[in-house]
PDB file of C-alpha atoms in Angstrom:
ATOM      1  CA  MET A1167       3.744  20.320   2.946  1.00  0.00           C
ATOM      2  CA  ASN A1168       5.969  21.969   5.617  1.00  0.00           C
ATOM      3  CA  ARG A1169       5.218  19.370   8.241  1.00  0.00           C
ATOM      4  CA  ARG A1170       7.632  16.970   9.860  1.00  0.00           C
ATOM      5  CA  ALA A1171       6.925  13.290  10.209  1.00  0.00           C
ATOM      6  CA  LYS A1172       5.943  12.203  13.677  1.00  0.00           C
ATOM      7  CA  MET A1173       5.222   8.924  15.410  1.00  0.00           C
ATOM      8  CA  ILE A1174       4.044   8.381  18.968  1.00  0.00           C
ATOM      9  CA  ALA A1175       3.231   5.419  21.156  1.00  0.00           C
ATOM     10  CA  VAL A1176       5.227   2.776  19.312  1.00  0.00           C
ATOM     11  CA  ALA A1177       7.874   1.814  21.885  1.00  0.00           C
ATOM     12  CA  THR A1178       5.990  -1.149  23.303  1.00  0.00           C
ATOM     13  CA  ALA A1179       5.033  -2.788  20.026  1.00  0.00           C
ATOM     14  CA  SER A1180       6.732  -6.065  19.119  1.00  0.00           C
ATOM     15  CA  LEU A1181       8.440  -6.664  15.777  1.00  0.00           C
ATOM     16  CA  MET A1182       6.343  -8.655  13.325  1.00  0.00           C
ATOM     17  CA  LEU A1183       7.261 -10.317  10.046  1.00  0.00           C
ATOM     18  CA  ILE A1184       7.019  -8.259   6.888  1.00  0.00           C
ATOM     19  CA  GLY A1185       4.218  -9.584   4.699  1.00  0.00           C
ATOM     20  CA  ALA A1186       5.152 -10.354   1.125  1.00  0.00           C
ATOM     21  CA  PRO A1187       2.563 -10.809  -1.610  1.00  0.00           C
ATOM     22  CA  THR A1188       3.159 -13.853  -3.754  1.00  0.00           C
ATOM     23  CA  ALA A1189       1.931 -14.943  -7.141  1.00  0.00           C
ATOM     24  CA  ALA A1190       1.828 -18.440  -5.675  1.00  0.00           C
ATOM     25  CA  GLN A1191      -0.923 -17.380  -3.279  1.00  0.00           C
ATOM     26  CA  ALA A1192      -2.615 -14.997  -5.674  1.00  0.00           C
ATOM     27  CA  CYS A1193      -6.294 -14.231  -5.640  1.00  0.00           C
ATOM     28  CA  SER A1194      -7.967 -11.806  -8.017  1.00  0.00           C
ATOM     29  CA  TRP A1195      -7.192  -8.146  -7.383  1.00  0.00           C
ATOM     30  CA  TRP A1196     -10.868  -7.439  -7.761  1.00  0.00           C
ATOM     31  CA  GLY A1197     -10.599  -3.680  -7.953  1.00  0.00           C
ATOM     32  CA  TRP A1198      -8.342  -3.829 -10.986  1.00  0.00           C
ATOM     33  CA  ASP A1199     -11.262  -4.083 -13.421  1.00  0.00           C
ATOM     34  CA  GLY A1200     -11.828  -7.686 -12.359  1.00  0.00           C
ATOM     35  CA  GLY A1201      -8.255  -8.490 -13.274  1.00  0.00           C
ATOM     36  CA  SER A1202      -5.976 -10.976 -11.596  1.00  0.00           C
ATOM     37  CA  HIS A1203      -3.075  -8.924 -10.283  1.00  0.00           C
ATOM     38  CA  HIS A1204      -3.882  -8.748  -6.565  1.00  0.00           C
ATOM     39  CA  SER A1205      -1.750 -11.002  -4.356  1.00  0.00           C
ATOM     40  CA  ARG A1206      -2.657 -11.680  -0.770  1.00  0.00           C
ATOM     41  CA  PRO A1207       0.303 -10.803   1.479  1.00  0.00           C
ATOM     42  CA  ALA A1208       2.072 -13.768   3.070  1.00  0.00           C
ATOM     43  CA  PRO A1209       4.956 -14.122   5.554  1.00  0.00           C
ATOM     44  CA  SER A1210       8.510 -13.323   4.467  1.00  0.00           C
ATOM     45  CA  PRO A1211      11.870 -13.222   6.259  1.00  0.00           C
ATOM     46  CA  THR A1212      12.227 -10.954   9.283  1.00  0.00           C
ATOM     47  CA  PRO A1213      13.706  -7.585   8.249  1.00  0.00           C
ATOM     48  CA  THR A1214      17.344  -6.942   9.105  1.00  0.00           C
ATOM     49  CA  GLU A1215      19.396  -3.759   9.364  1.00  0.00           C
ATOM     50  CA  ASP A1216      19.930  -3.954   5.607  1.00  0.00           C
ATOM     51  CA  PRO A1217      16.844  -2.210   4.110  1.00  0.00           C
ATOM     52  CA  THR A1218      17.149  -4.238   0.900  1.00  0.00           C
ATOM     53  CA  PRO A1219      18.194  -7.757   1.947  1.00  0.00           C
ATOM     54  CA  THR A1220      19.517 -10.267  -0.542  1.00  0.00           C
ATOM     55  CA  PRO A1221      16.532 -12.132  -2.015  1.00  0.00           C
ATOM     56  CA  THR A1222      15.939 -15.526  -0.474  1.00  0.00           C
ATOM     57  CA  GLU A1223      14.106 -18.533  -1.759  1.00  0.00           C
ATOM     58  CA  ASP A1224      10.361 -17.913  -1.860  1.00  0.00           C
ATOM     59  CA  PRO A1225       8.880 -20.208   0.830  1.00  0.00           C
ATOM     60  CA  THR A1226       5.347 -20.038  -0.520  1.00  0.00           C
ATOM     61  CA  PRO A1227       3.544 -23.087  -1.931  1.00  0.00           C
ATOM     62  CA  ALA A1228       3.262 -23.846  -5.625  1.00  0.00           C
ATOM     63  CA  PRO A1229       0.473 -22.079  -7.547  1.00  0.00           C
ATOM     64  CA  THR A1230      -2.969 -23.656  -7.446  1.00  0.00           C
ATOM     65  CA  GLU A1231      -5.547 -23.684 -10.230  1.00  0.00           C
ATOM     66  CA  GLU A1232      -7.045 -20.536  -8.720  1.00  0.00           C
ATOM     67  CA  SER A1233      -3.759 -18.682  -8.845  1.00  0.00           C
ATOM     68  CA  ALA A1234      -3.407 -16.095 -11.555  1.00  0.00           C
ATOM     69  CA  PRO A1235      -0.014 -16.120 -13.303  1.00  0.00           C
ATOM     70  CA  VAL A1236       1.598 -12.745 -13.714  1.00  0.00           C
ATOM     71  CA  GLU A1237       3.404 -12.012 -16.945  1.00  0.00           C
ATOM     72  CA  ASP A1238       6.939 -10.862 -16.253  1.00  0.00           C
ATOM     73  CA  THR A1239       7.380  -7.602 -18.161  1.00  0.00           C
ATOM     74  CA  THR A1240      10.218  -6.297 -15.996  1.00  0.00           C
ATOM     75  CA  PRO A1241      12.856  -4.485 -18.096  1.00  0.00           C
ATOM     76  CA  GLU A1242      16.557  -4.575 -17.381  1.00  0.00           C
ATOM     77  CA  PRO A1243      17.273  -2.480 -14.248  1.00  0.00           C
ATOM     78  CA  THR A1244      18.531   1.042 -14.785  1.00  0.00           C
ATOM     79  CA  PRO A1245      21.696   1.903 -12.822  1.00  0.00           C
ATOM     80  CA  THR A1246      20.668   3.927  -9.781  1.00  0.00           C
ATOM     81  CA  ASP A1247      23.744   6.179  -9.991  1.00  0.00           C
ATOM     82  CA  ASP A1248      22.208   7.925 -12.989  1.00  0.00           C
ATOM     83  CA  VAL A1249      18.826   8.494 -11.380  1.00  0.00           C
ATOM     84  CA  THR A1250      17.968  11.559  -9.341  1.00  0.00           C
ATOM     85  CA  ALA A1251      14.959  12.243  -7.165  1.00  0.00           C
ATOM     86  CA  GLU A1252      14.255  15.469  -9.031  1.00  0.00           C
ATOM     87  CA  ALA A1253      11.990  13.653 -11.497  1.00  0.00           C
ATOM     88  CA  ALA A1254       9.087  13.597  -9.053  1.00  0.00           C
ATOM     89  CA  PRO A1255       6.746  16.579  -9.517  1.00  0.00           C
ATOM     90  CA  ALA A1256       5.634  18.622  -6.545  1.00  0.00           C
ATOM     91  CA  ALA A1257       2.188  17.894  -5.174  1.00  0.00           C
ATOM     92  CA  GLN A1258      -0.488  20.391  -6.118  1.00  0.00           C
ATOM     93  CA  GLN A1259      -2.567  21.975  -3.400  1.00  0.00           C
ATOM     94  CA  ASP A1260      -6.320  21.470  -2.953  1.00  0.00           C
ATOM     95  CA  SER A1261      -8.913  21.609  -0.179  1.00  0.00           C
ATOM     96  CA  ALA A1262      -7.785  18.217   1.162  1.00  0.00           C
ATOM     97  CA  ALA A1263      -4.058  18.711   0.664  1.00  0.00           C
ATOM     98  CA  THR A1264      -3.041  19.114   4.296  1.00  0.00           C
ATOM     99  CA  ALA A1265      -2.339  16.041   6.385  1.00  0.00           C
ATOM    100  CA  PRO A1266      -4.486  15.833   9.533  1.00  0.00           C
ATOM    101  CA  ASP A1267      -3.229  16.000  13.098  1.00  0.00           C
ATOM    102  CA  ALA A1268      -2.616  12.310  13.689  1.00  0.00           C
ATOM    103  CA  SER A1269      -0.638   9.802  15.730  1.00  0.00           C
ATOM    104  CA  PHE A1270       1.551   9.163  12.700  1.00  0.00           C
ATOM    105  CA  VAL A1271       2.128  11.539   9.782  1.00  0.00           C
ATOM    106  CA  GLU A1272       4.655  11.271   6.982  1.00  0.00           C
ATOM    107  CA  ASP A1273       4.698  13.997   4.347  1.00  0.00           C
ATOM    108  CA  PHE A1274       7.964  13.074   2.607  1.00  0.00           C
ATOM    109  CA  ASN A1275       9.890  16.315   3.038  1.00  0.00           C
ATOM    110  CA  THR A1276      13.327  14.663   2.949  1.00  0.00           C
ATOM    111  CA  PRO A1277      14.586  13.941  -0.600  1.00  0.00           C
ATOM    112  CA  ALA A1278      15.787  10.392  -1.186  1.00  0.00           C
ATOM    113  CA  LEU A1279      17.318   8.822  -4.277  1.00  0.00           C
ATOM    114  CA  LEU A1280      16.515   5.326  -5.470  1.00  0.00           C
ATOM    115  CA  GLY A1281      17.804   2.809  -2.953  1.00  0.00           C
ATOM    116  CA  LYS A1282      17.951   5.378  -0.126  1.00  0.00           C
ATOM    117  CA  VAL A1283      14.296   5.685   0.911  1.00  0.00           C
ATOM    118  CA  ALA A1284      14.345   2.780   3.386  1.00  0.00           C
ATOM    119  CA  SER A1285      17.338   4.162   5.280  1.00  0.00           C
ATOM    120  CA  LEU A1286      16.065   7.760   5.343  1.00  0.00           C
ATOM    121  CA  TYR A1287      12.500   6.834   6.306  1.00  0.00           C
ATOM    122  CA  LYS A1288      13.094   4.111   8.896  1.00  0.00           C
ATOM    123  CA  GLN A1289      10.376   5.569  11.117  1.00  0.00           C
ATOM    124  CA  ALA A1290       7.825   5.820   8.336  1.00  0.00           C
ATOM    125  CA  TRP A1291       8.052   3.061   5.726  1.00  0.00           C
ATOM    126  CA  GLN A1292       9.064  -0.598   5.765  1.00  0.00           C
ATOM    127  CA  PRO A1293       9.644  -1.827   2.172  1.00  0.00           C
ATOM    128  CA  TYR A1294       9.468  -5.435   1.057  1.00  0.00           C
ATOM    129  CA  PRO A1295      12.903  -6.975   0.418  1.00  0.00           C
ATOM    130  CA  ASP A1296      14.044  -6.673  -3.189  1.00  0.00           C
ATOM    131  CA  GLY A1297      13.330  -9.839  -5.122  1.00  0.00           C
ATOM    132  CA  THR A1298      10.272 -10.816  -3.092  1.00  0.00           C
ATOM    133  CA  SER A1299       8.215 -13.247  -5.190  1.00  0.00           C
ATOM    134  CA  GLY A1300      10.041 -12.080  -8.292  1.00  0.00           C
ATOM    135  CA  ILE A1301       7.752  -9.018  -8.398  1.00  0.00           C
ATOM    136  CA  TYR A1302       8.900  -6.387  -5.920  1.00  0.00           C
ATOM    137  CA  ALA A1303      12.095  -4.314  -5.899  1.00  0.00           C
ATOM    138  CA  PRO A1304      11.390  -1.057  -3.999  1.00  0.00           C
ATOM    139  CA  SER A1305      15.031   0.043  -4.096  1.00  0.00           C
ATOM    140  CA  LYS A1306      14.733   0.293  -7.907  1.00  0.00           C
ATOM    141  CA  THR A1307      11.317   1.983  -8.034  1.00  0.00           C
ATOM    142  CA  VAL A1308      10.792   4.243  -5.004  1.00  0.00           C
ATOM    143  CA  SER A1309      12.317   7.692  -4.523  1.00  0.00           C
ATOM    144  CA  VAL A1310      11.315  10.944  -2.788  1.00  0.00           C
ATOM    145  CA  ALA A1311      11.529  14.511  -4.133  1.00  0.00           C
ATOM    146  CA  ASN A1312       9.573  17.748  -3.913  1.00  0.00           C
ATOM    147  CA  GLY A1313       7.536  16.452  -0.986  1.00  0.00           C
ATOM    148  CA  VAL A1314       6.305  13.362  -2.855  1.00  0.00           C
ATOM    149  CA  MET A1315       7.074   9.646  -2.639  1.00  0.00           C
ATOM    150  CA  ASN A1316       7.380   8.583  -6.273  1.00  0.00           C
ATOM    151  CA  VAL A1317       6.828   4.939  -7.281  1.00  0.00           C
ATOM    152  CA  ALA A1318       8.019   4.242 -10.827  1.00  0.00           C
ATOM    153  CA  LEU A1319       5.774   1.954 -12.892  1.00  0.00           C
ATOM    154  CA  GLY A1320       6.526  -0.190 -15.912  1.00  0.00           C
ATOM    155  CA  GLY A1321       9.412  -2.154 -14.417  1.00  0.00           C
ATOM    156  CA  ASP A1322       9.691  -3.822 -11.035  1.00  0.00           C
ATOM    157  CA  GLY A1323       6.795  -3.632  -8.610  1.00  0.00           C
ATOM    158  CA  ALA A1324       6.880  -1.947  -5.211  1.00  0.00           C
ATOM    159  CA  ALA A1325       5.298  -2.609  -1.842  1.00  0.00           C
ATOM    160  CA  GLY A1326       5.741  -1.608   1.760  1.00  0.00           C
ATOM    161  CA  THR A1327       4.112  -0.967   5.122  1.00  0.00           C
ATOM    162  CA  PHE A1328       3.686   2.515   6.600  1.00  0.00           C
ATOM    163  CA  GLY A1329       5.005   3.082  10.129  1.00  0.00           C
ATOM    164  CA  THR A1330       7.992   1.870  12.158  1.00  0.00           C
ATOM    165  CA  SER A1331       9.217  -1.717  12.090  1.00  0.00           C
ATOM    166  CA  ALA A1332       8.172  -2.007  15.742  1.00  0.00           C
ATOM    167  CA  GLY A1333       4.753  -0.391  15.613  1.00  0.00           C
ATOM    168  CA  ALA A1334       3.302  -0.611  12.107  1.00  0.00           C
ATOM    169  CA  TRP A1335       1.699  -4.024  12.638  1.00  0.00           C
ATOM    170  CA  ASP A1336      -0.375  -3.210  15.721  1.00  0.00           C
ATOM    171  CA  HIS A1337      -3.328  -1.201  14.430  1.00  0.00           C
ATOM    172  CA  VAL A1338      -6.635  -2.290  15.962  1.00  0.00           C
ATOM    173  CA  GLY A1339      -9.007   0.335  14.640  1.00  0.00           C
ATOM    174  CA  GLY A1340      -8.239   3.925  13.733  1.00  0.00           C
ATOM    175  CA  THR A1341      -8.270   6.310  10.796  1.00  0.00           C
ATOM    176  CA  PHE A1342      -6.008   5.701   7.800  1.00  0.00           C
ATOM    177  CA  SER A1343      -5.541   8.368   5.125  1.00  0.00           C
ATOM    178  CA  VAL A1344      -3.366   8.734   2.046  1.00  0.00           C
ATOM    179  CA  ARG A1345      -3.203  11.498  -0.538  1.00  0.00           C
ATOM    180  CA  ALA A1346      -2.172  10.095  -3.897  1.00  0.00           C
ATOM    181  CA  ARG A1347      -2.456  10.240  -7.679  1.00  0.00           C
ATOM    182  CA  ALA A1348      -0.961   8.432 -10.674  1.00  0.00           C
ATOM    183  CA  ASP A1349       0.067   9.227 -14.227  1.00  0.00           C
ATOM    184  CA  GLY A1350       0.587   6.591 -16.892  1.00  0.00           C
ATOM    185  CA  GLY A1351       0.851   2.992 -15.771  1.00  0.00           C
ATOM    186  CA  ASP A1352      -2.102   1.769 -17.840  1.00  0.00           C
ATOM    187  CA  GLY A1353      -2.668  -1.928 -17.218  1.00  0.00           C
ATOM    188  CA  ASN A1354      -1.025  -1.631 -13.810  1.00  0.00           C
ATOM    189  CA  GLY A1355      -2.648  -0.450 -10.609  1.00  0.00           C
ATOM    190  CA  ALA A1356      -2.277  -0.119  -6.865  1.00  0.00           C
ATOM    191  CA  ALA A1357      -3.928  -1.274  -3.682  1.00  0.00           C
ATOM    192  CA  PHE A1358      -3.629   0.503  -0.360  1.00  0.00           C
ATOM    193  CA  MET A1359      -4.864  -1.915   2.261  1.00  0.00           C
ATOM    194  CA  LEU A1360      -5.280  -2.885   5.865  1.00  0.00           C
ATOM    195  CA  TRP A1361      -4.018  -6.457   6.019  1.00  0.00           C
ATOM    196  CA  PRO A1362      -4.187  -8.715   9.123  1.00  0.00           C
ATOM    197  CA  THR A1363      -0.925  -9.049  11.016  1.00  0.00           C
ATOM    198  CA  SER A1364      -1.818 -12.709  11.551  1.00  0.00           C
ATOM    199  CA  ASN A1365      -1.700 -13.231   7.763  1.00  0.00           C
ATOM    200  CA  VAL A1366      -5.019 -15.053   8.176  1.00  0.00           C
ATOM    201  CA  TRP A1367      -7.214 -13.776   5.365  1.00  0.00           C
ATOM    202  CA  SER A1368     -10.448 -14.388   7.292  1.00  0.00           C
ATOM    203  CA  ASP A1369      -9.262 -11.914   9.942  1.00  0.00           C
ATOM    204  CA  GLY A1370     -10.363  -9.277   7.427  1.00  0.00           C
ATOM    205  CA  GLU A1371      -9.008  -7.362   4.430  1.00  0.00           C
ATOM    206  CA  ILE A1372      -9.853  -3.696   3.812  1.00  0.00           C
ATOM    207  CA  ASP A1373      -8.689  -2.115   0.526  1.00  0.00           C
ATOM    208  CA  PHE A1374      -8.905   1.598  -0.363  1.00  0.00           C
ATOM    209  CA  PRO A1375      -8.019   2.994  -2.832  1.00  0.00           C
ATOM    210  CA  GLU A1376      -7.581   0.047  -5.182  1.00  0.00           C
ATOM    211  CA  GLY A1377      -7.815  -0.242  -8.951  1.00  0.00           C
ATOM    212  CA  ASN A1378      -6.195   0.093 -12.359  1.00  0.00           C
ATOM    213  CA  PHE A1379      -4.628   3.486 -12.933  1.00  0.00           C
ATOM    214  CA  GLU A1380      -6.559   4.096 -16.166  1.00  0.00           C
ATOM    215  CA  ALA A1381      -9.816   3.543 -14.273  1.00  0.00           C
ATOM    216  CA  SER A1382     -11.457   4.817 -11.102  1.00  0.00           C
ATOM    217  CA  PRO A1383     -10.338   3.276  -7.791  1.00  0.00           C
ATOM    218  CA  SER A1384     -12.786   1.582  -5.445  1.00  0.00           C
ATOM    219  CA  ALA A1385     -12.984   0.352  -1.870  1.00  0.00           C
ATOM    220  CA  PHE A1386     -13.219  -3.387  -1.251  1.00  0.00           C
ATOM    221  CA  GLN A1387     -14.173  -4.983   2.067  1.00  0.00           C
ATOM    222  CA  HIS A1388     -13.715  -8.741   2.076  1.00  0.00           C
ATOM    223  CA  SER A1389     -15.750 -11.464   3.784  1.00  0.00           C
ATOM    224  CA  MET A1390     -14.400 -12.743   7.099  1.00  0.00           C
ATOM    225  CA  THR A1391     -16.047 -16.153   6.692  1.00  0.00           C
ATOM    226  CA  PRO A1392     -13.320 -18.779   6.214  1.00  0.00           C
ATOM    227  CA  GLY A1393     -13.432 -20.112   2.685  1.00  0.00           C
ATOM    228  CA  GLN A1394     -15.468 -17.153   1.437  1.00  0.00           C
ATOM    229  CA  GLU A1395     -12.844 -14.413   1.717  1.00  0.00           C
ATOM    230  CA  ALA A1396     -12.974 -13.660  -2.012  1.00  0.00           C
ATOM    231  CA  ASN A1397     -16.519 -12.353  -1.559  1.00  0.00           C
ATOM    232  CA  ARG A1398     -16.383  -8.610  -1.018  1.00  0.00           C
ATOM    233  CA  THR A1399     -18.355  -5.402  -0.892  1.00  0.00           C
ATOM    234  CA  GLN A1400     -17.262  -2.921  -3.585  1.00  0.00           C
ATOM    235  CA  ILE A1401     -17.696   0.825  -3.138  1.00  0.00           C
ATOM    236  CA  PRO A1402     -16.860   3.004  -6.189  1.00  0.00           C
ATOM    237  CA  SER A1403     -15.011   6.224  -5.412  1.00  0.00           C
ATOM    238  CA  GLY A1404     -16.285   8.191  -8.407  1.00  0.00           C
ATOM    239  CA  VAL A1405     -12.901   9.884  -8.856  1.00  0.00           C
ATOM    240  CA  SER A1406      -9.868   9.421 -11.093  1.00  0.00           C
ATOM    241  CA  TRP A1407      -6.350   8.275 -10.199  1.00  0.00           C
ATOM    242  CA  ARG A1408      -5.149  11.092 -12.485  1.00  0.00           C
ATOM    243  CA  ASP A1409      -6.057  13.763  -9.927  1.00  0.00           C
ATOM    244  CA  TRP A1410      -4.893  14.327  -6.365  1.00  0.00           C
ATOM    245  CA  HIS A1411      -7.380  12.904  -3.868  1.00  0.00           C
ATOM    246  CA  THR A1412      -7.344  12.052  -0.183  1.00  0.00           C
ATOM    247  CA  TYR A1413      -8.627   8.543   0.564  1.00  0.00           C
ATOM    248  CA  THR A1414      -9.640   7.727   4.151  1.00  0.00           C
ATOM    249  CA  VAL A1415     -10.677   4.579   5.987  1.00  0.00           C
ATOM    250  CA  GLN A1416     -12.195   4.950   9.466  1.00  0.00           C
ATOM    251  CA  TRP A1417     -12.243   1.591  11.221  1.00  0.00           C
ATOM    252  CA  ILE A1418     -14.126   0.969  14.482  1.00  0.00           C
ATOM    253  CA  PRO A1419     -13.277  -2.626  15.464  1.00  0.00           C
ATOM    254  CA  GLY A1420     -16.236  -4.993  15.303  1.00  0.00           C
ATOM    255  CA  GLN A1421     -18.627  -2.137  14.467  1.00  0.00           C
ATOM    256  CA  SER A1422     -18.032  -0.333  11.190  1.00  0.00           C
ATOM    257  CA  VAL A1423     -15.692   0.774   8.400  1.00  0.00           C
ATOM    258  CA  THR A1424     -16.359   4.147   6.754  1.00  0.00           C
ATOM    259  CA  TYR A1425     -14.828   5.116   3.400  1.00  0.00           C
ATOM    260  CA  SER A1426     -14.301   8.769   2.378  1.00  0.00           C
ATOM    261  CA  VAL A1427     -12.768  10.762  -0.481  1.00  0.00           C
ATOM    262  CA  ASP A1428     -11.628  14.326   0.175  1.00  0.00           C
ATOM    263  CA  GLY A1429     -13.674  14.333   3.380  1.00  0.00           C
ATOM    264  CA  LYS A1430     -16.900  13.181   1.697  1.00  0.00           C
ATOM    265  CA  VAL A1431     -18.282   9.898   3.050  1.00  0.00           C
ATOM    266  CA  LEU A1432     -18.944   7.289   0.376  1.00  0.00           C
ATOM    267  CA  GLN A1433     -20.376   4.505   2.521  1.00  0.00           C
ATOM    268  CA  THR A1434     -20.230   2.857   5.940  1.00  0.00           C
ATOM    269  CA  VAL A1435     -20.061  -0.944   6.106  1.00  0.00           C
ATOM    270  CA  THR A1436     -21.156  -2.699   9.321  1.00  0.00           C
ATOM    271  CA  HIS A1437     -20.487  -6.350   8.426  1.00  0.00           C
ATOM    272  CA  ASP A1438     -17.166  -8.191   8.184  1.00  0.00           C
ATOM    273  CA  VAL A1439     -15.454  -5.609  10.389  1.00  0.00           C
ATOM    274  CA  PRO A1440     -12.036  -6.750  11.708  1.00  0.00           C
ATOM    275  CA  THR A1441     -11.159  -6.849  15.405  1.00  0.00           C
ATOM    276  CA  THR A1442      -7.509  -7.974  15.305  1.00  0.00           C
ATOM    277  CA  PRO A1443      -4.213  -6.146  14.600  1.00  0.00           C
ATOM    278  CA  HIS A1444      -3.651  -5.014  11.005  1.00  0.00           C
ATOM    279  CA  ARG A1445      -0.971  -3.126   9.063  1.00  0.00           C
ATOM    280  CA  PHE A1446      -1.457  -0.288   6.549  1.00  0.00           C
ATOM    281  CA  MET A1447       0.421  -0.966   3.299  1.00  0.00           C
ATOM    282  CA  PHE A1448       0.410  -0.612  -0.484  1.00  0.00           C
ATOM    283  CA  GLN A1449       1.331  -2.695  -3.540  1.00  0.00           C
ATOM    284  CA  THR A1450       1.977  -1.987  -7.215  1.00  0.00           C
ATOM    285  CA  GLY A1451       2.666  -4.663  -9.846  1.00  0.00           C
ATOM    286  CA  ASN A1452       5.453  -5.297 -12.347  1.00  0.00           C
ATOM    287  CA  TRP A1453       3.259  -5.198 -15.427  1.00  0.00           C
ATOM    288  CA  GLY A1454       1.625  -2.505 -17.555  1.00  0.00           C
ATOM    289  CA  ALA A1455       2.878   0.725 -19.077  1.00  0.00           C
ATOM    290  CA  SER A1456       5.413   3.109 -17.600  1.00  0.00           C
ATOM    291  CA  GLY A1457       4.251   5.877 -15.300  1.00  0.00           C
ATOM    292  CA  ASN A1458       4.314   7.015 -11.689  1.00  0.00           C
ATOM    293  CA  LEU A1459       2.298   6.524  -8.519  1.00  0.00           C
ATOM    294  CA  GLN A1460       2.777   9.601  -6.336  1.00  0.00           C
ATOM    295  CA  ILE A1461       2.101   9.703  -2.587  1.00  0.00           C
ATOM    296  CA  ASP A1462       1.916  13.175  -1.053  1.00  0.00           C
ATOM    297  CA  TRP A1463       1.404  12.101   2.548  1.00  0.00           C
ATOM    298  CA  VAL A1464       0.082   9.310   4.724  1.00  0.00           C
ATOM    299  CA  ALA A1465      -1.478   9.610   8.179  1.00  0.00           C
ATOM    300  CA  THR A1466      -2.872   7.168  10.728  1.00  0.00           C
ATOM    301  CA  THR A1467      -4.558   7.504  14.099  1.00  0.00           C
ATOM    302  CA  GLU A1468      -5.587   4.983  16.737  1.00  0.00           C
TER     303      GLU A1468
END
């Protein structure tokens, strides 16, 4: 945990739009026990210098019959002046606790109060604008302390892309790892995913880890056949969100995607393998019980 974040080879990348998941374009978040809380990311306004822009009108289409409505259980916001980052527990050490030597590594060594993470981690994390789709408000849920990014559950949701605003959208293959755990948050869940920069679902969606926090997360690799994207291959992880684990996706464009937990390979999939630029991101919802998603570190290579 005494590493410093580093990013290389991002200067030539062009700025892409932040993707914003919307209930209006929702499809089932399959890994959440077959529930209906997974929203496919969709375009949103270009980020500005303000890390938490004023919410704008949601440009997404009206919900279809397939869309799954999300019950709004968001409580009244708690004033951020009274919240400190000290609430996040330190990450425990295990055999997979150390981030690998990678092109990009963020191990969250700089403390950040609510509302300050975006400005202090400009080279590591690009949050969705507060108010996106009426679900996400990272400035009210995400803080950093004791070497851990802490995502509060039970109120607003949170989402964001790992990497710089210039380079995070240009991954074509590579290895993507995150060390994470969760406490509480029953009925809620998370998805860490590789989502196509094109925002075309048939360009391929890779999710790992994904699932309800009271259950075991899985990997999900979606069909790249237009009109059949909801079809997916599910790979159980066999572990619990309640413990620290390192989840890794190794993506070789057009050839294979290999899923691992704590260095142990679960399965390699050789069909529906993306070949276009993707971004590495995560989402949590605004439903379910209170709790915390904790991220020890994230690392990507190309």
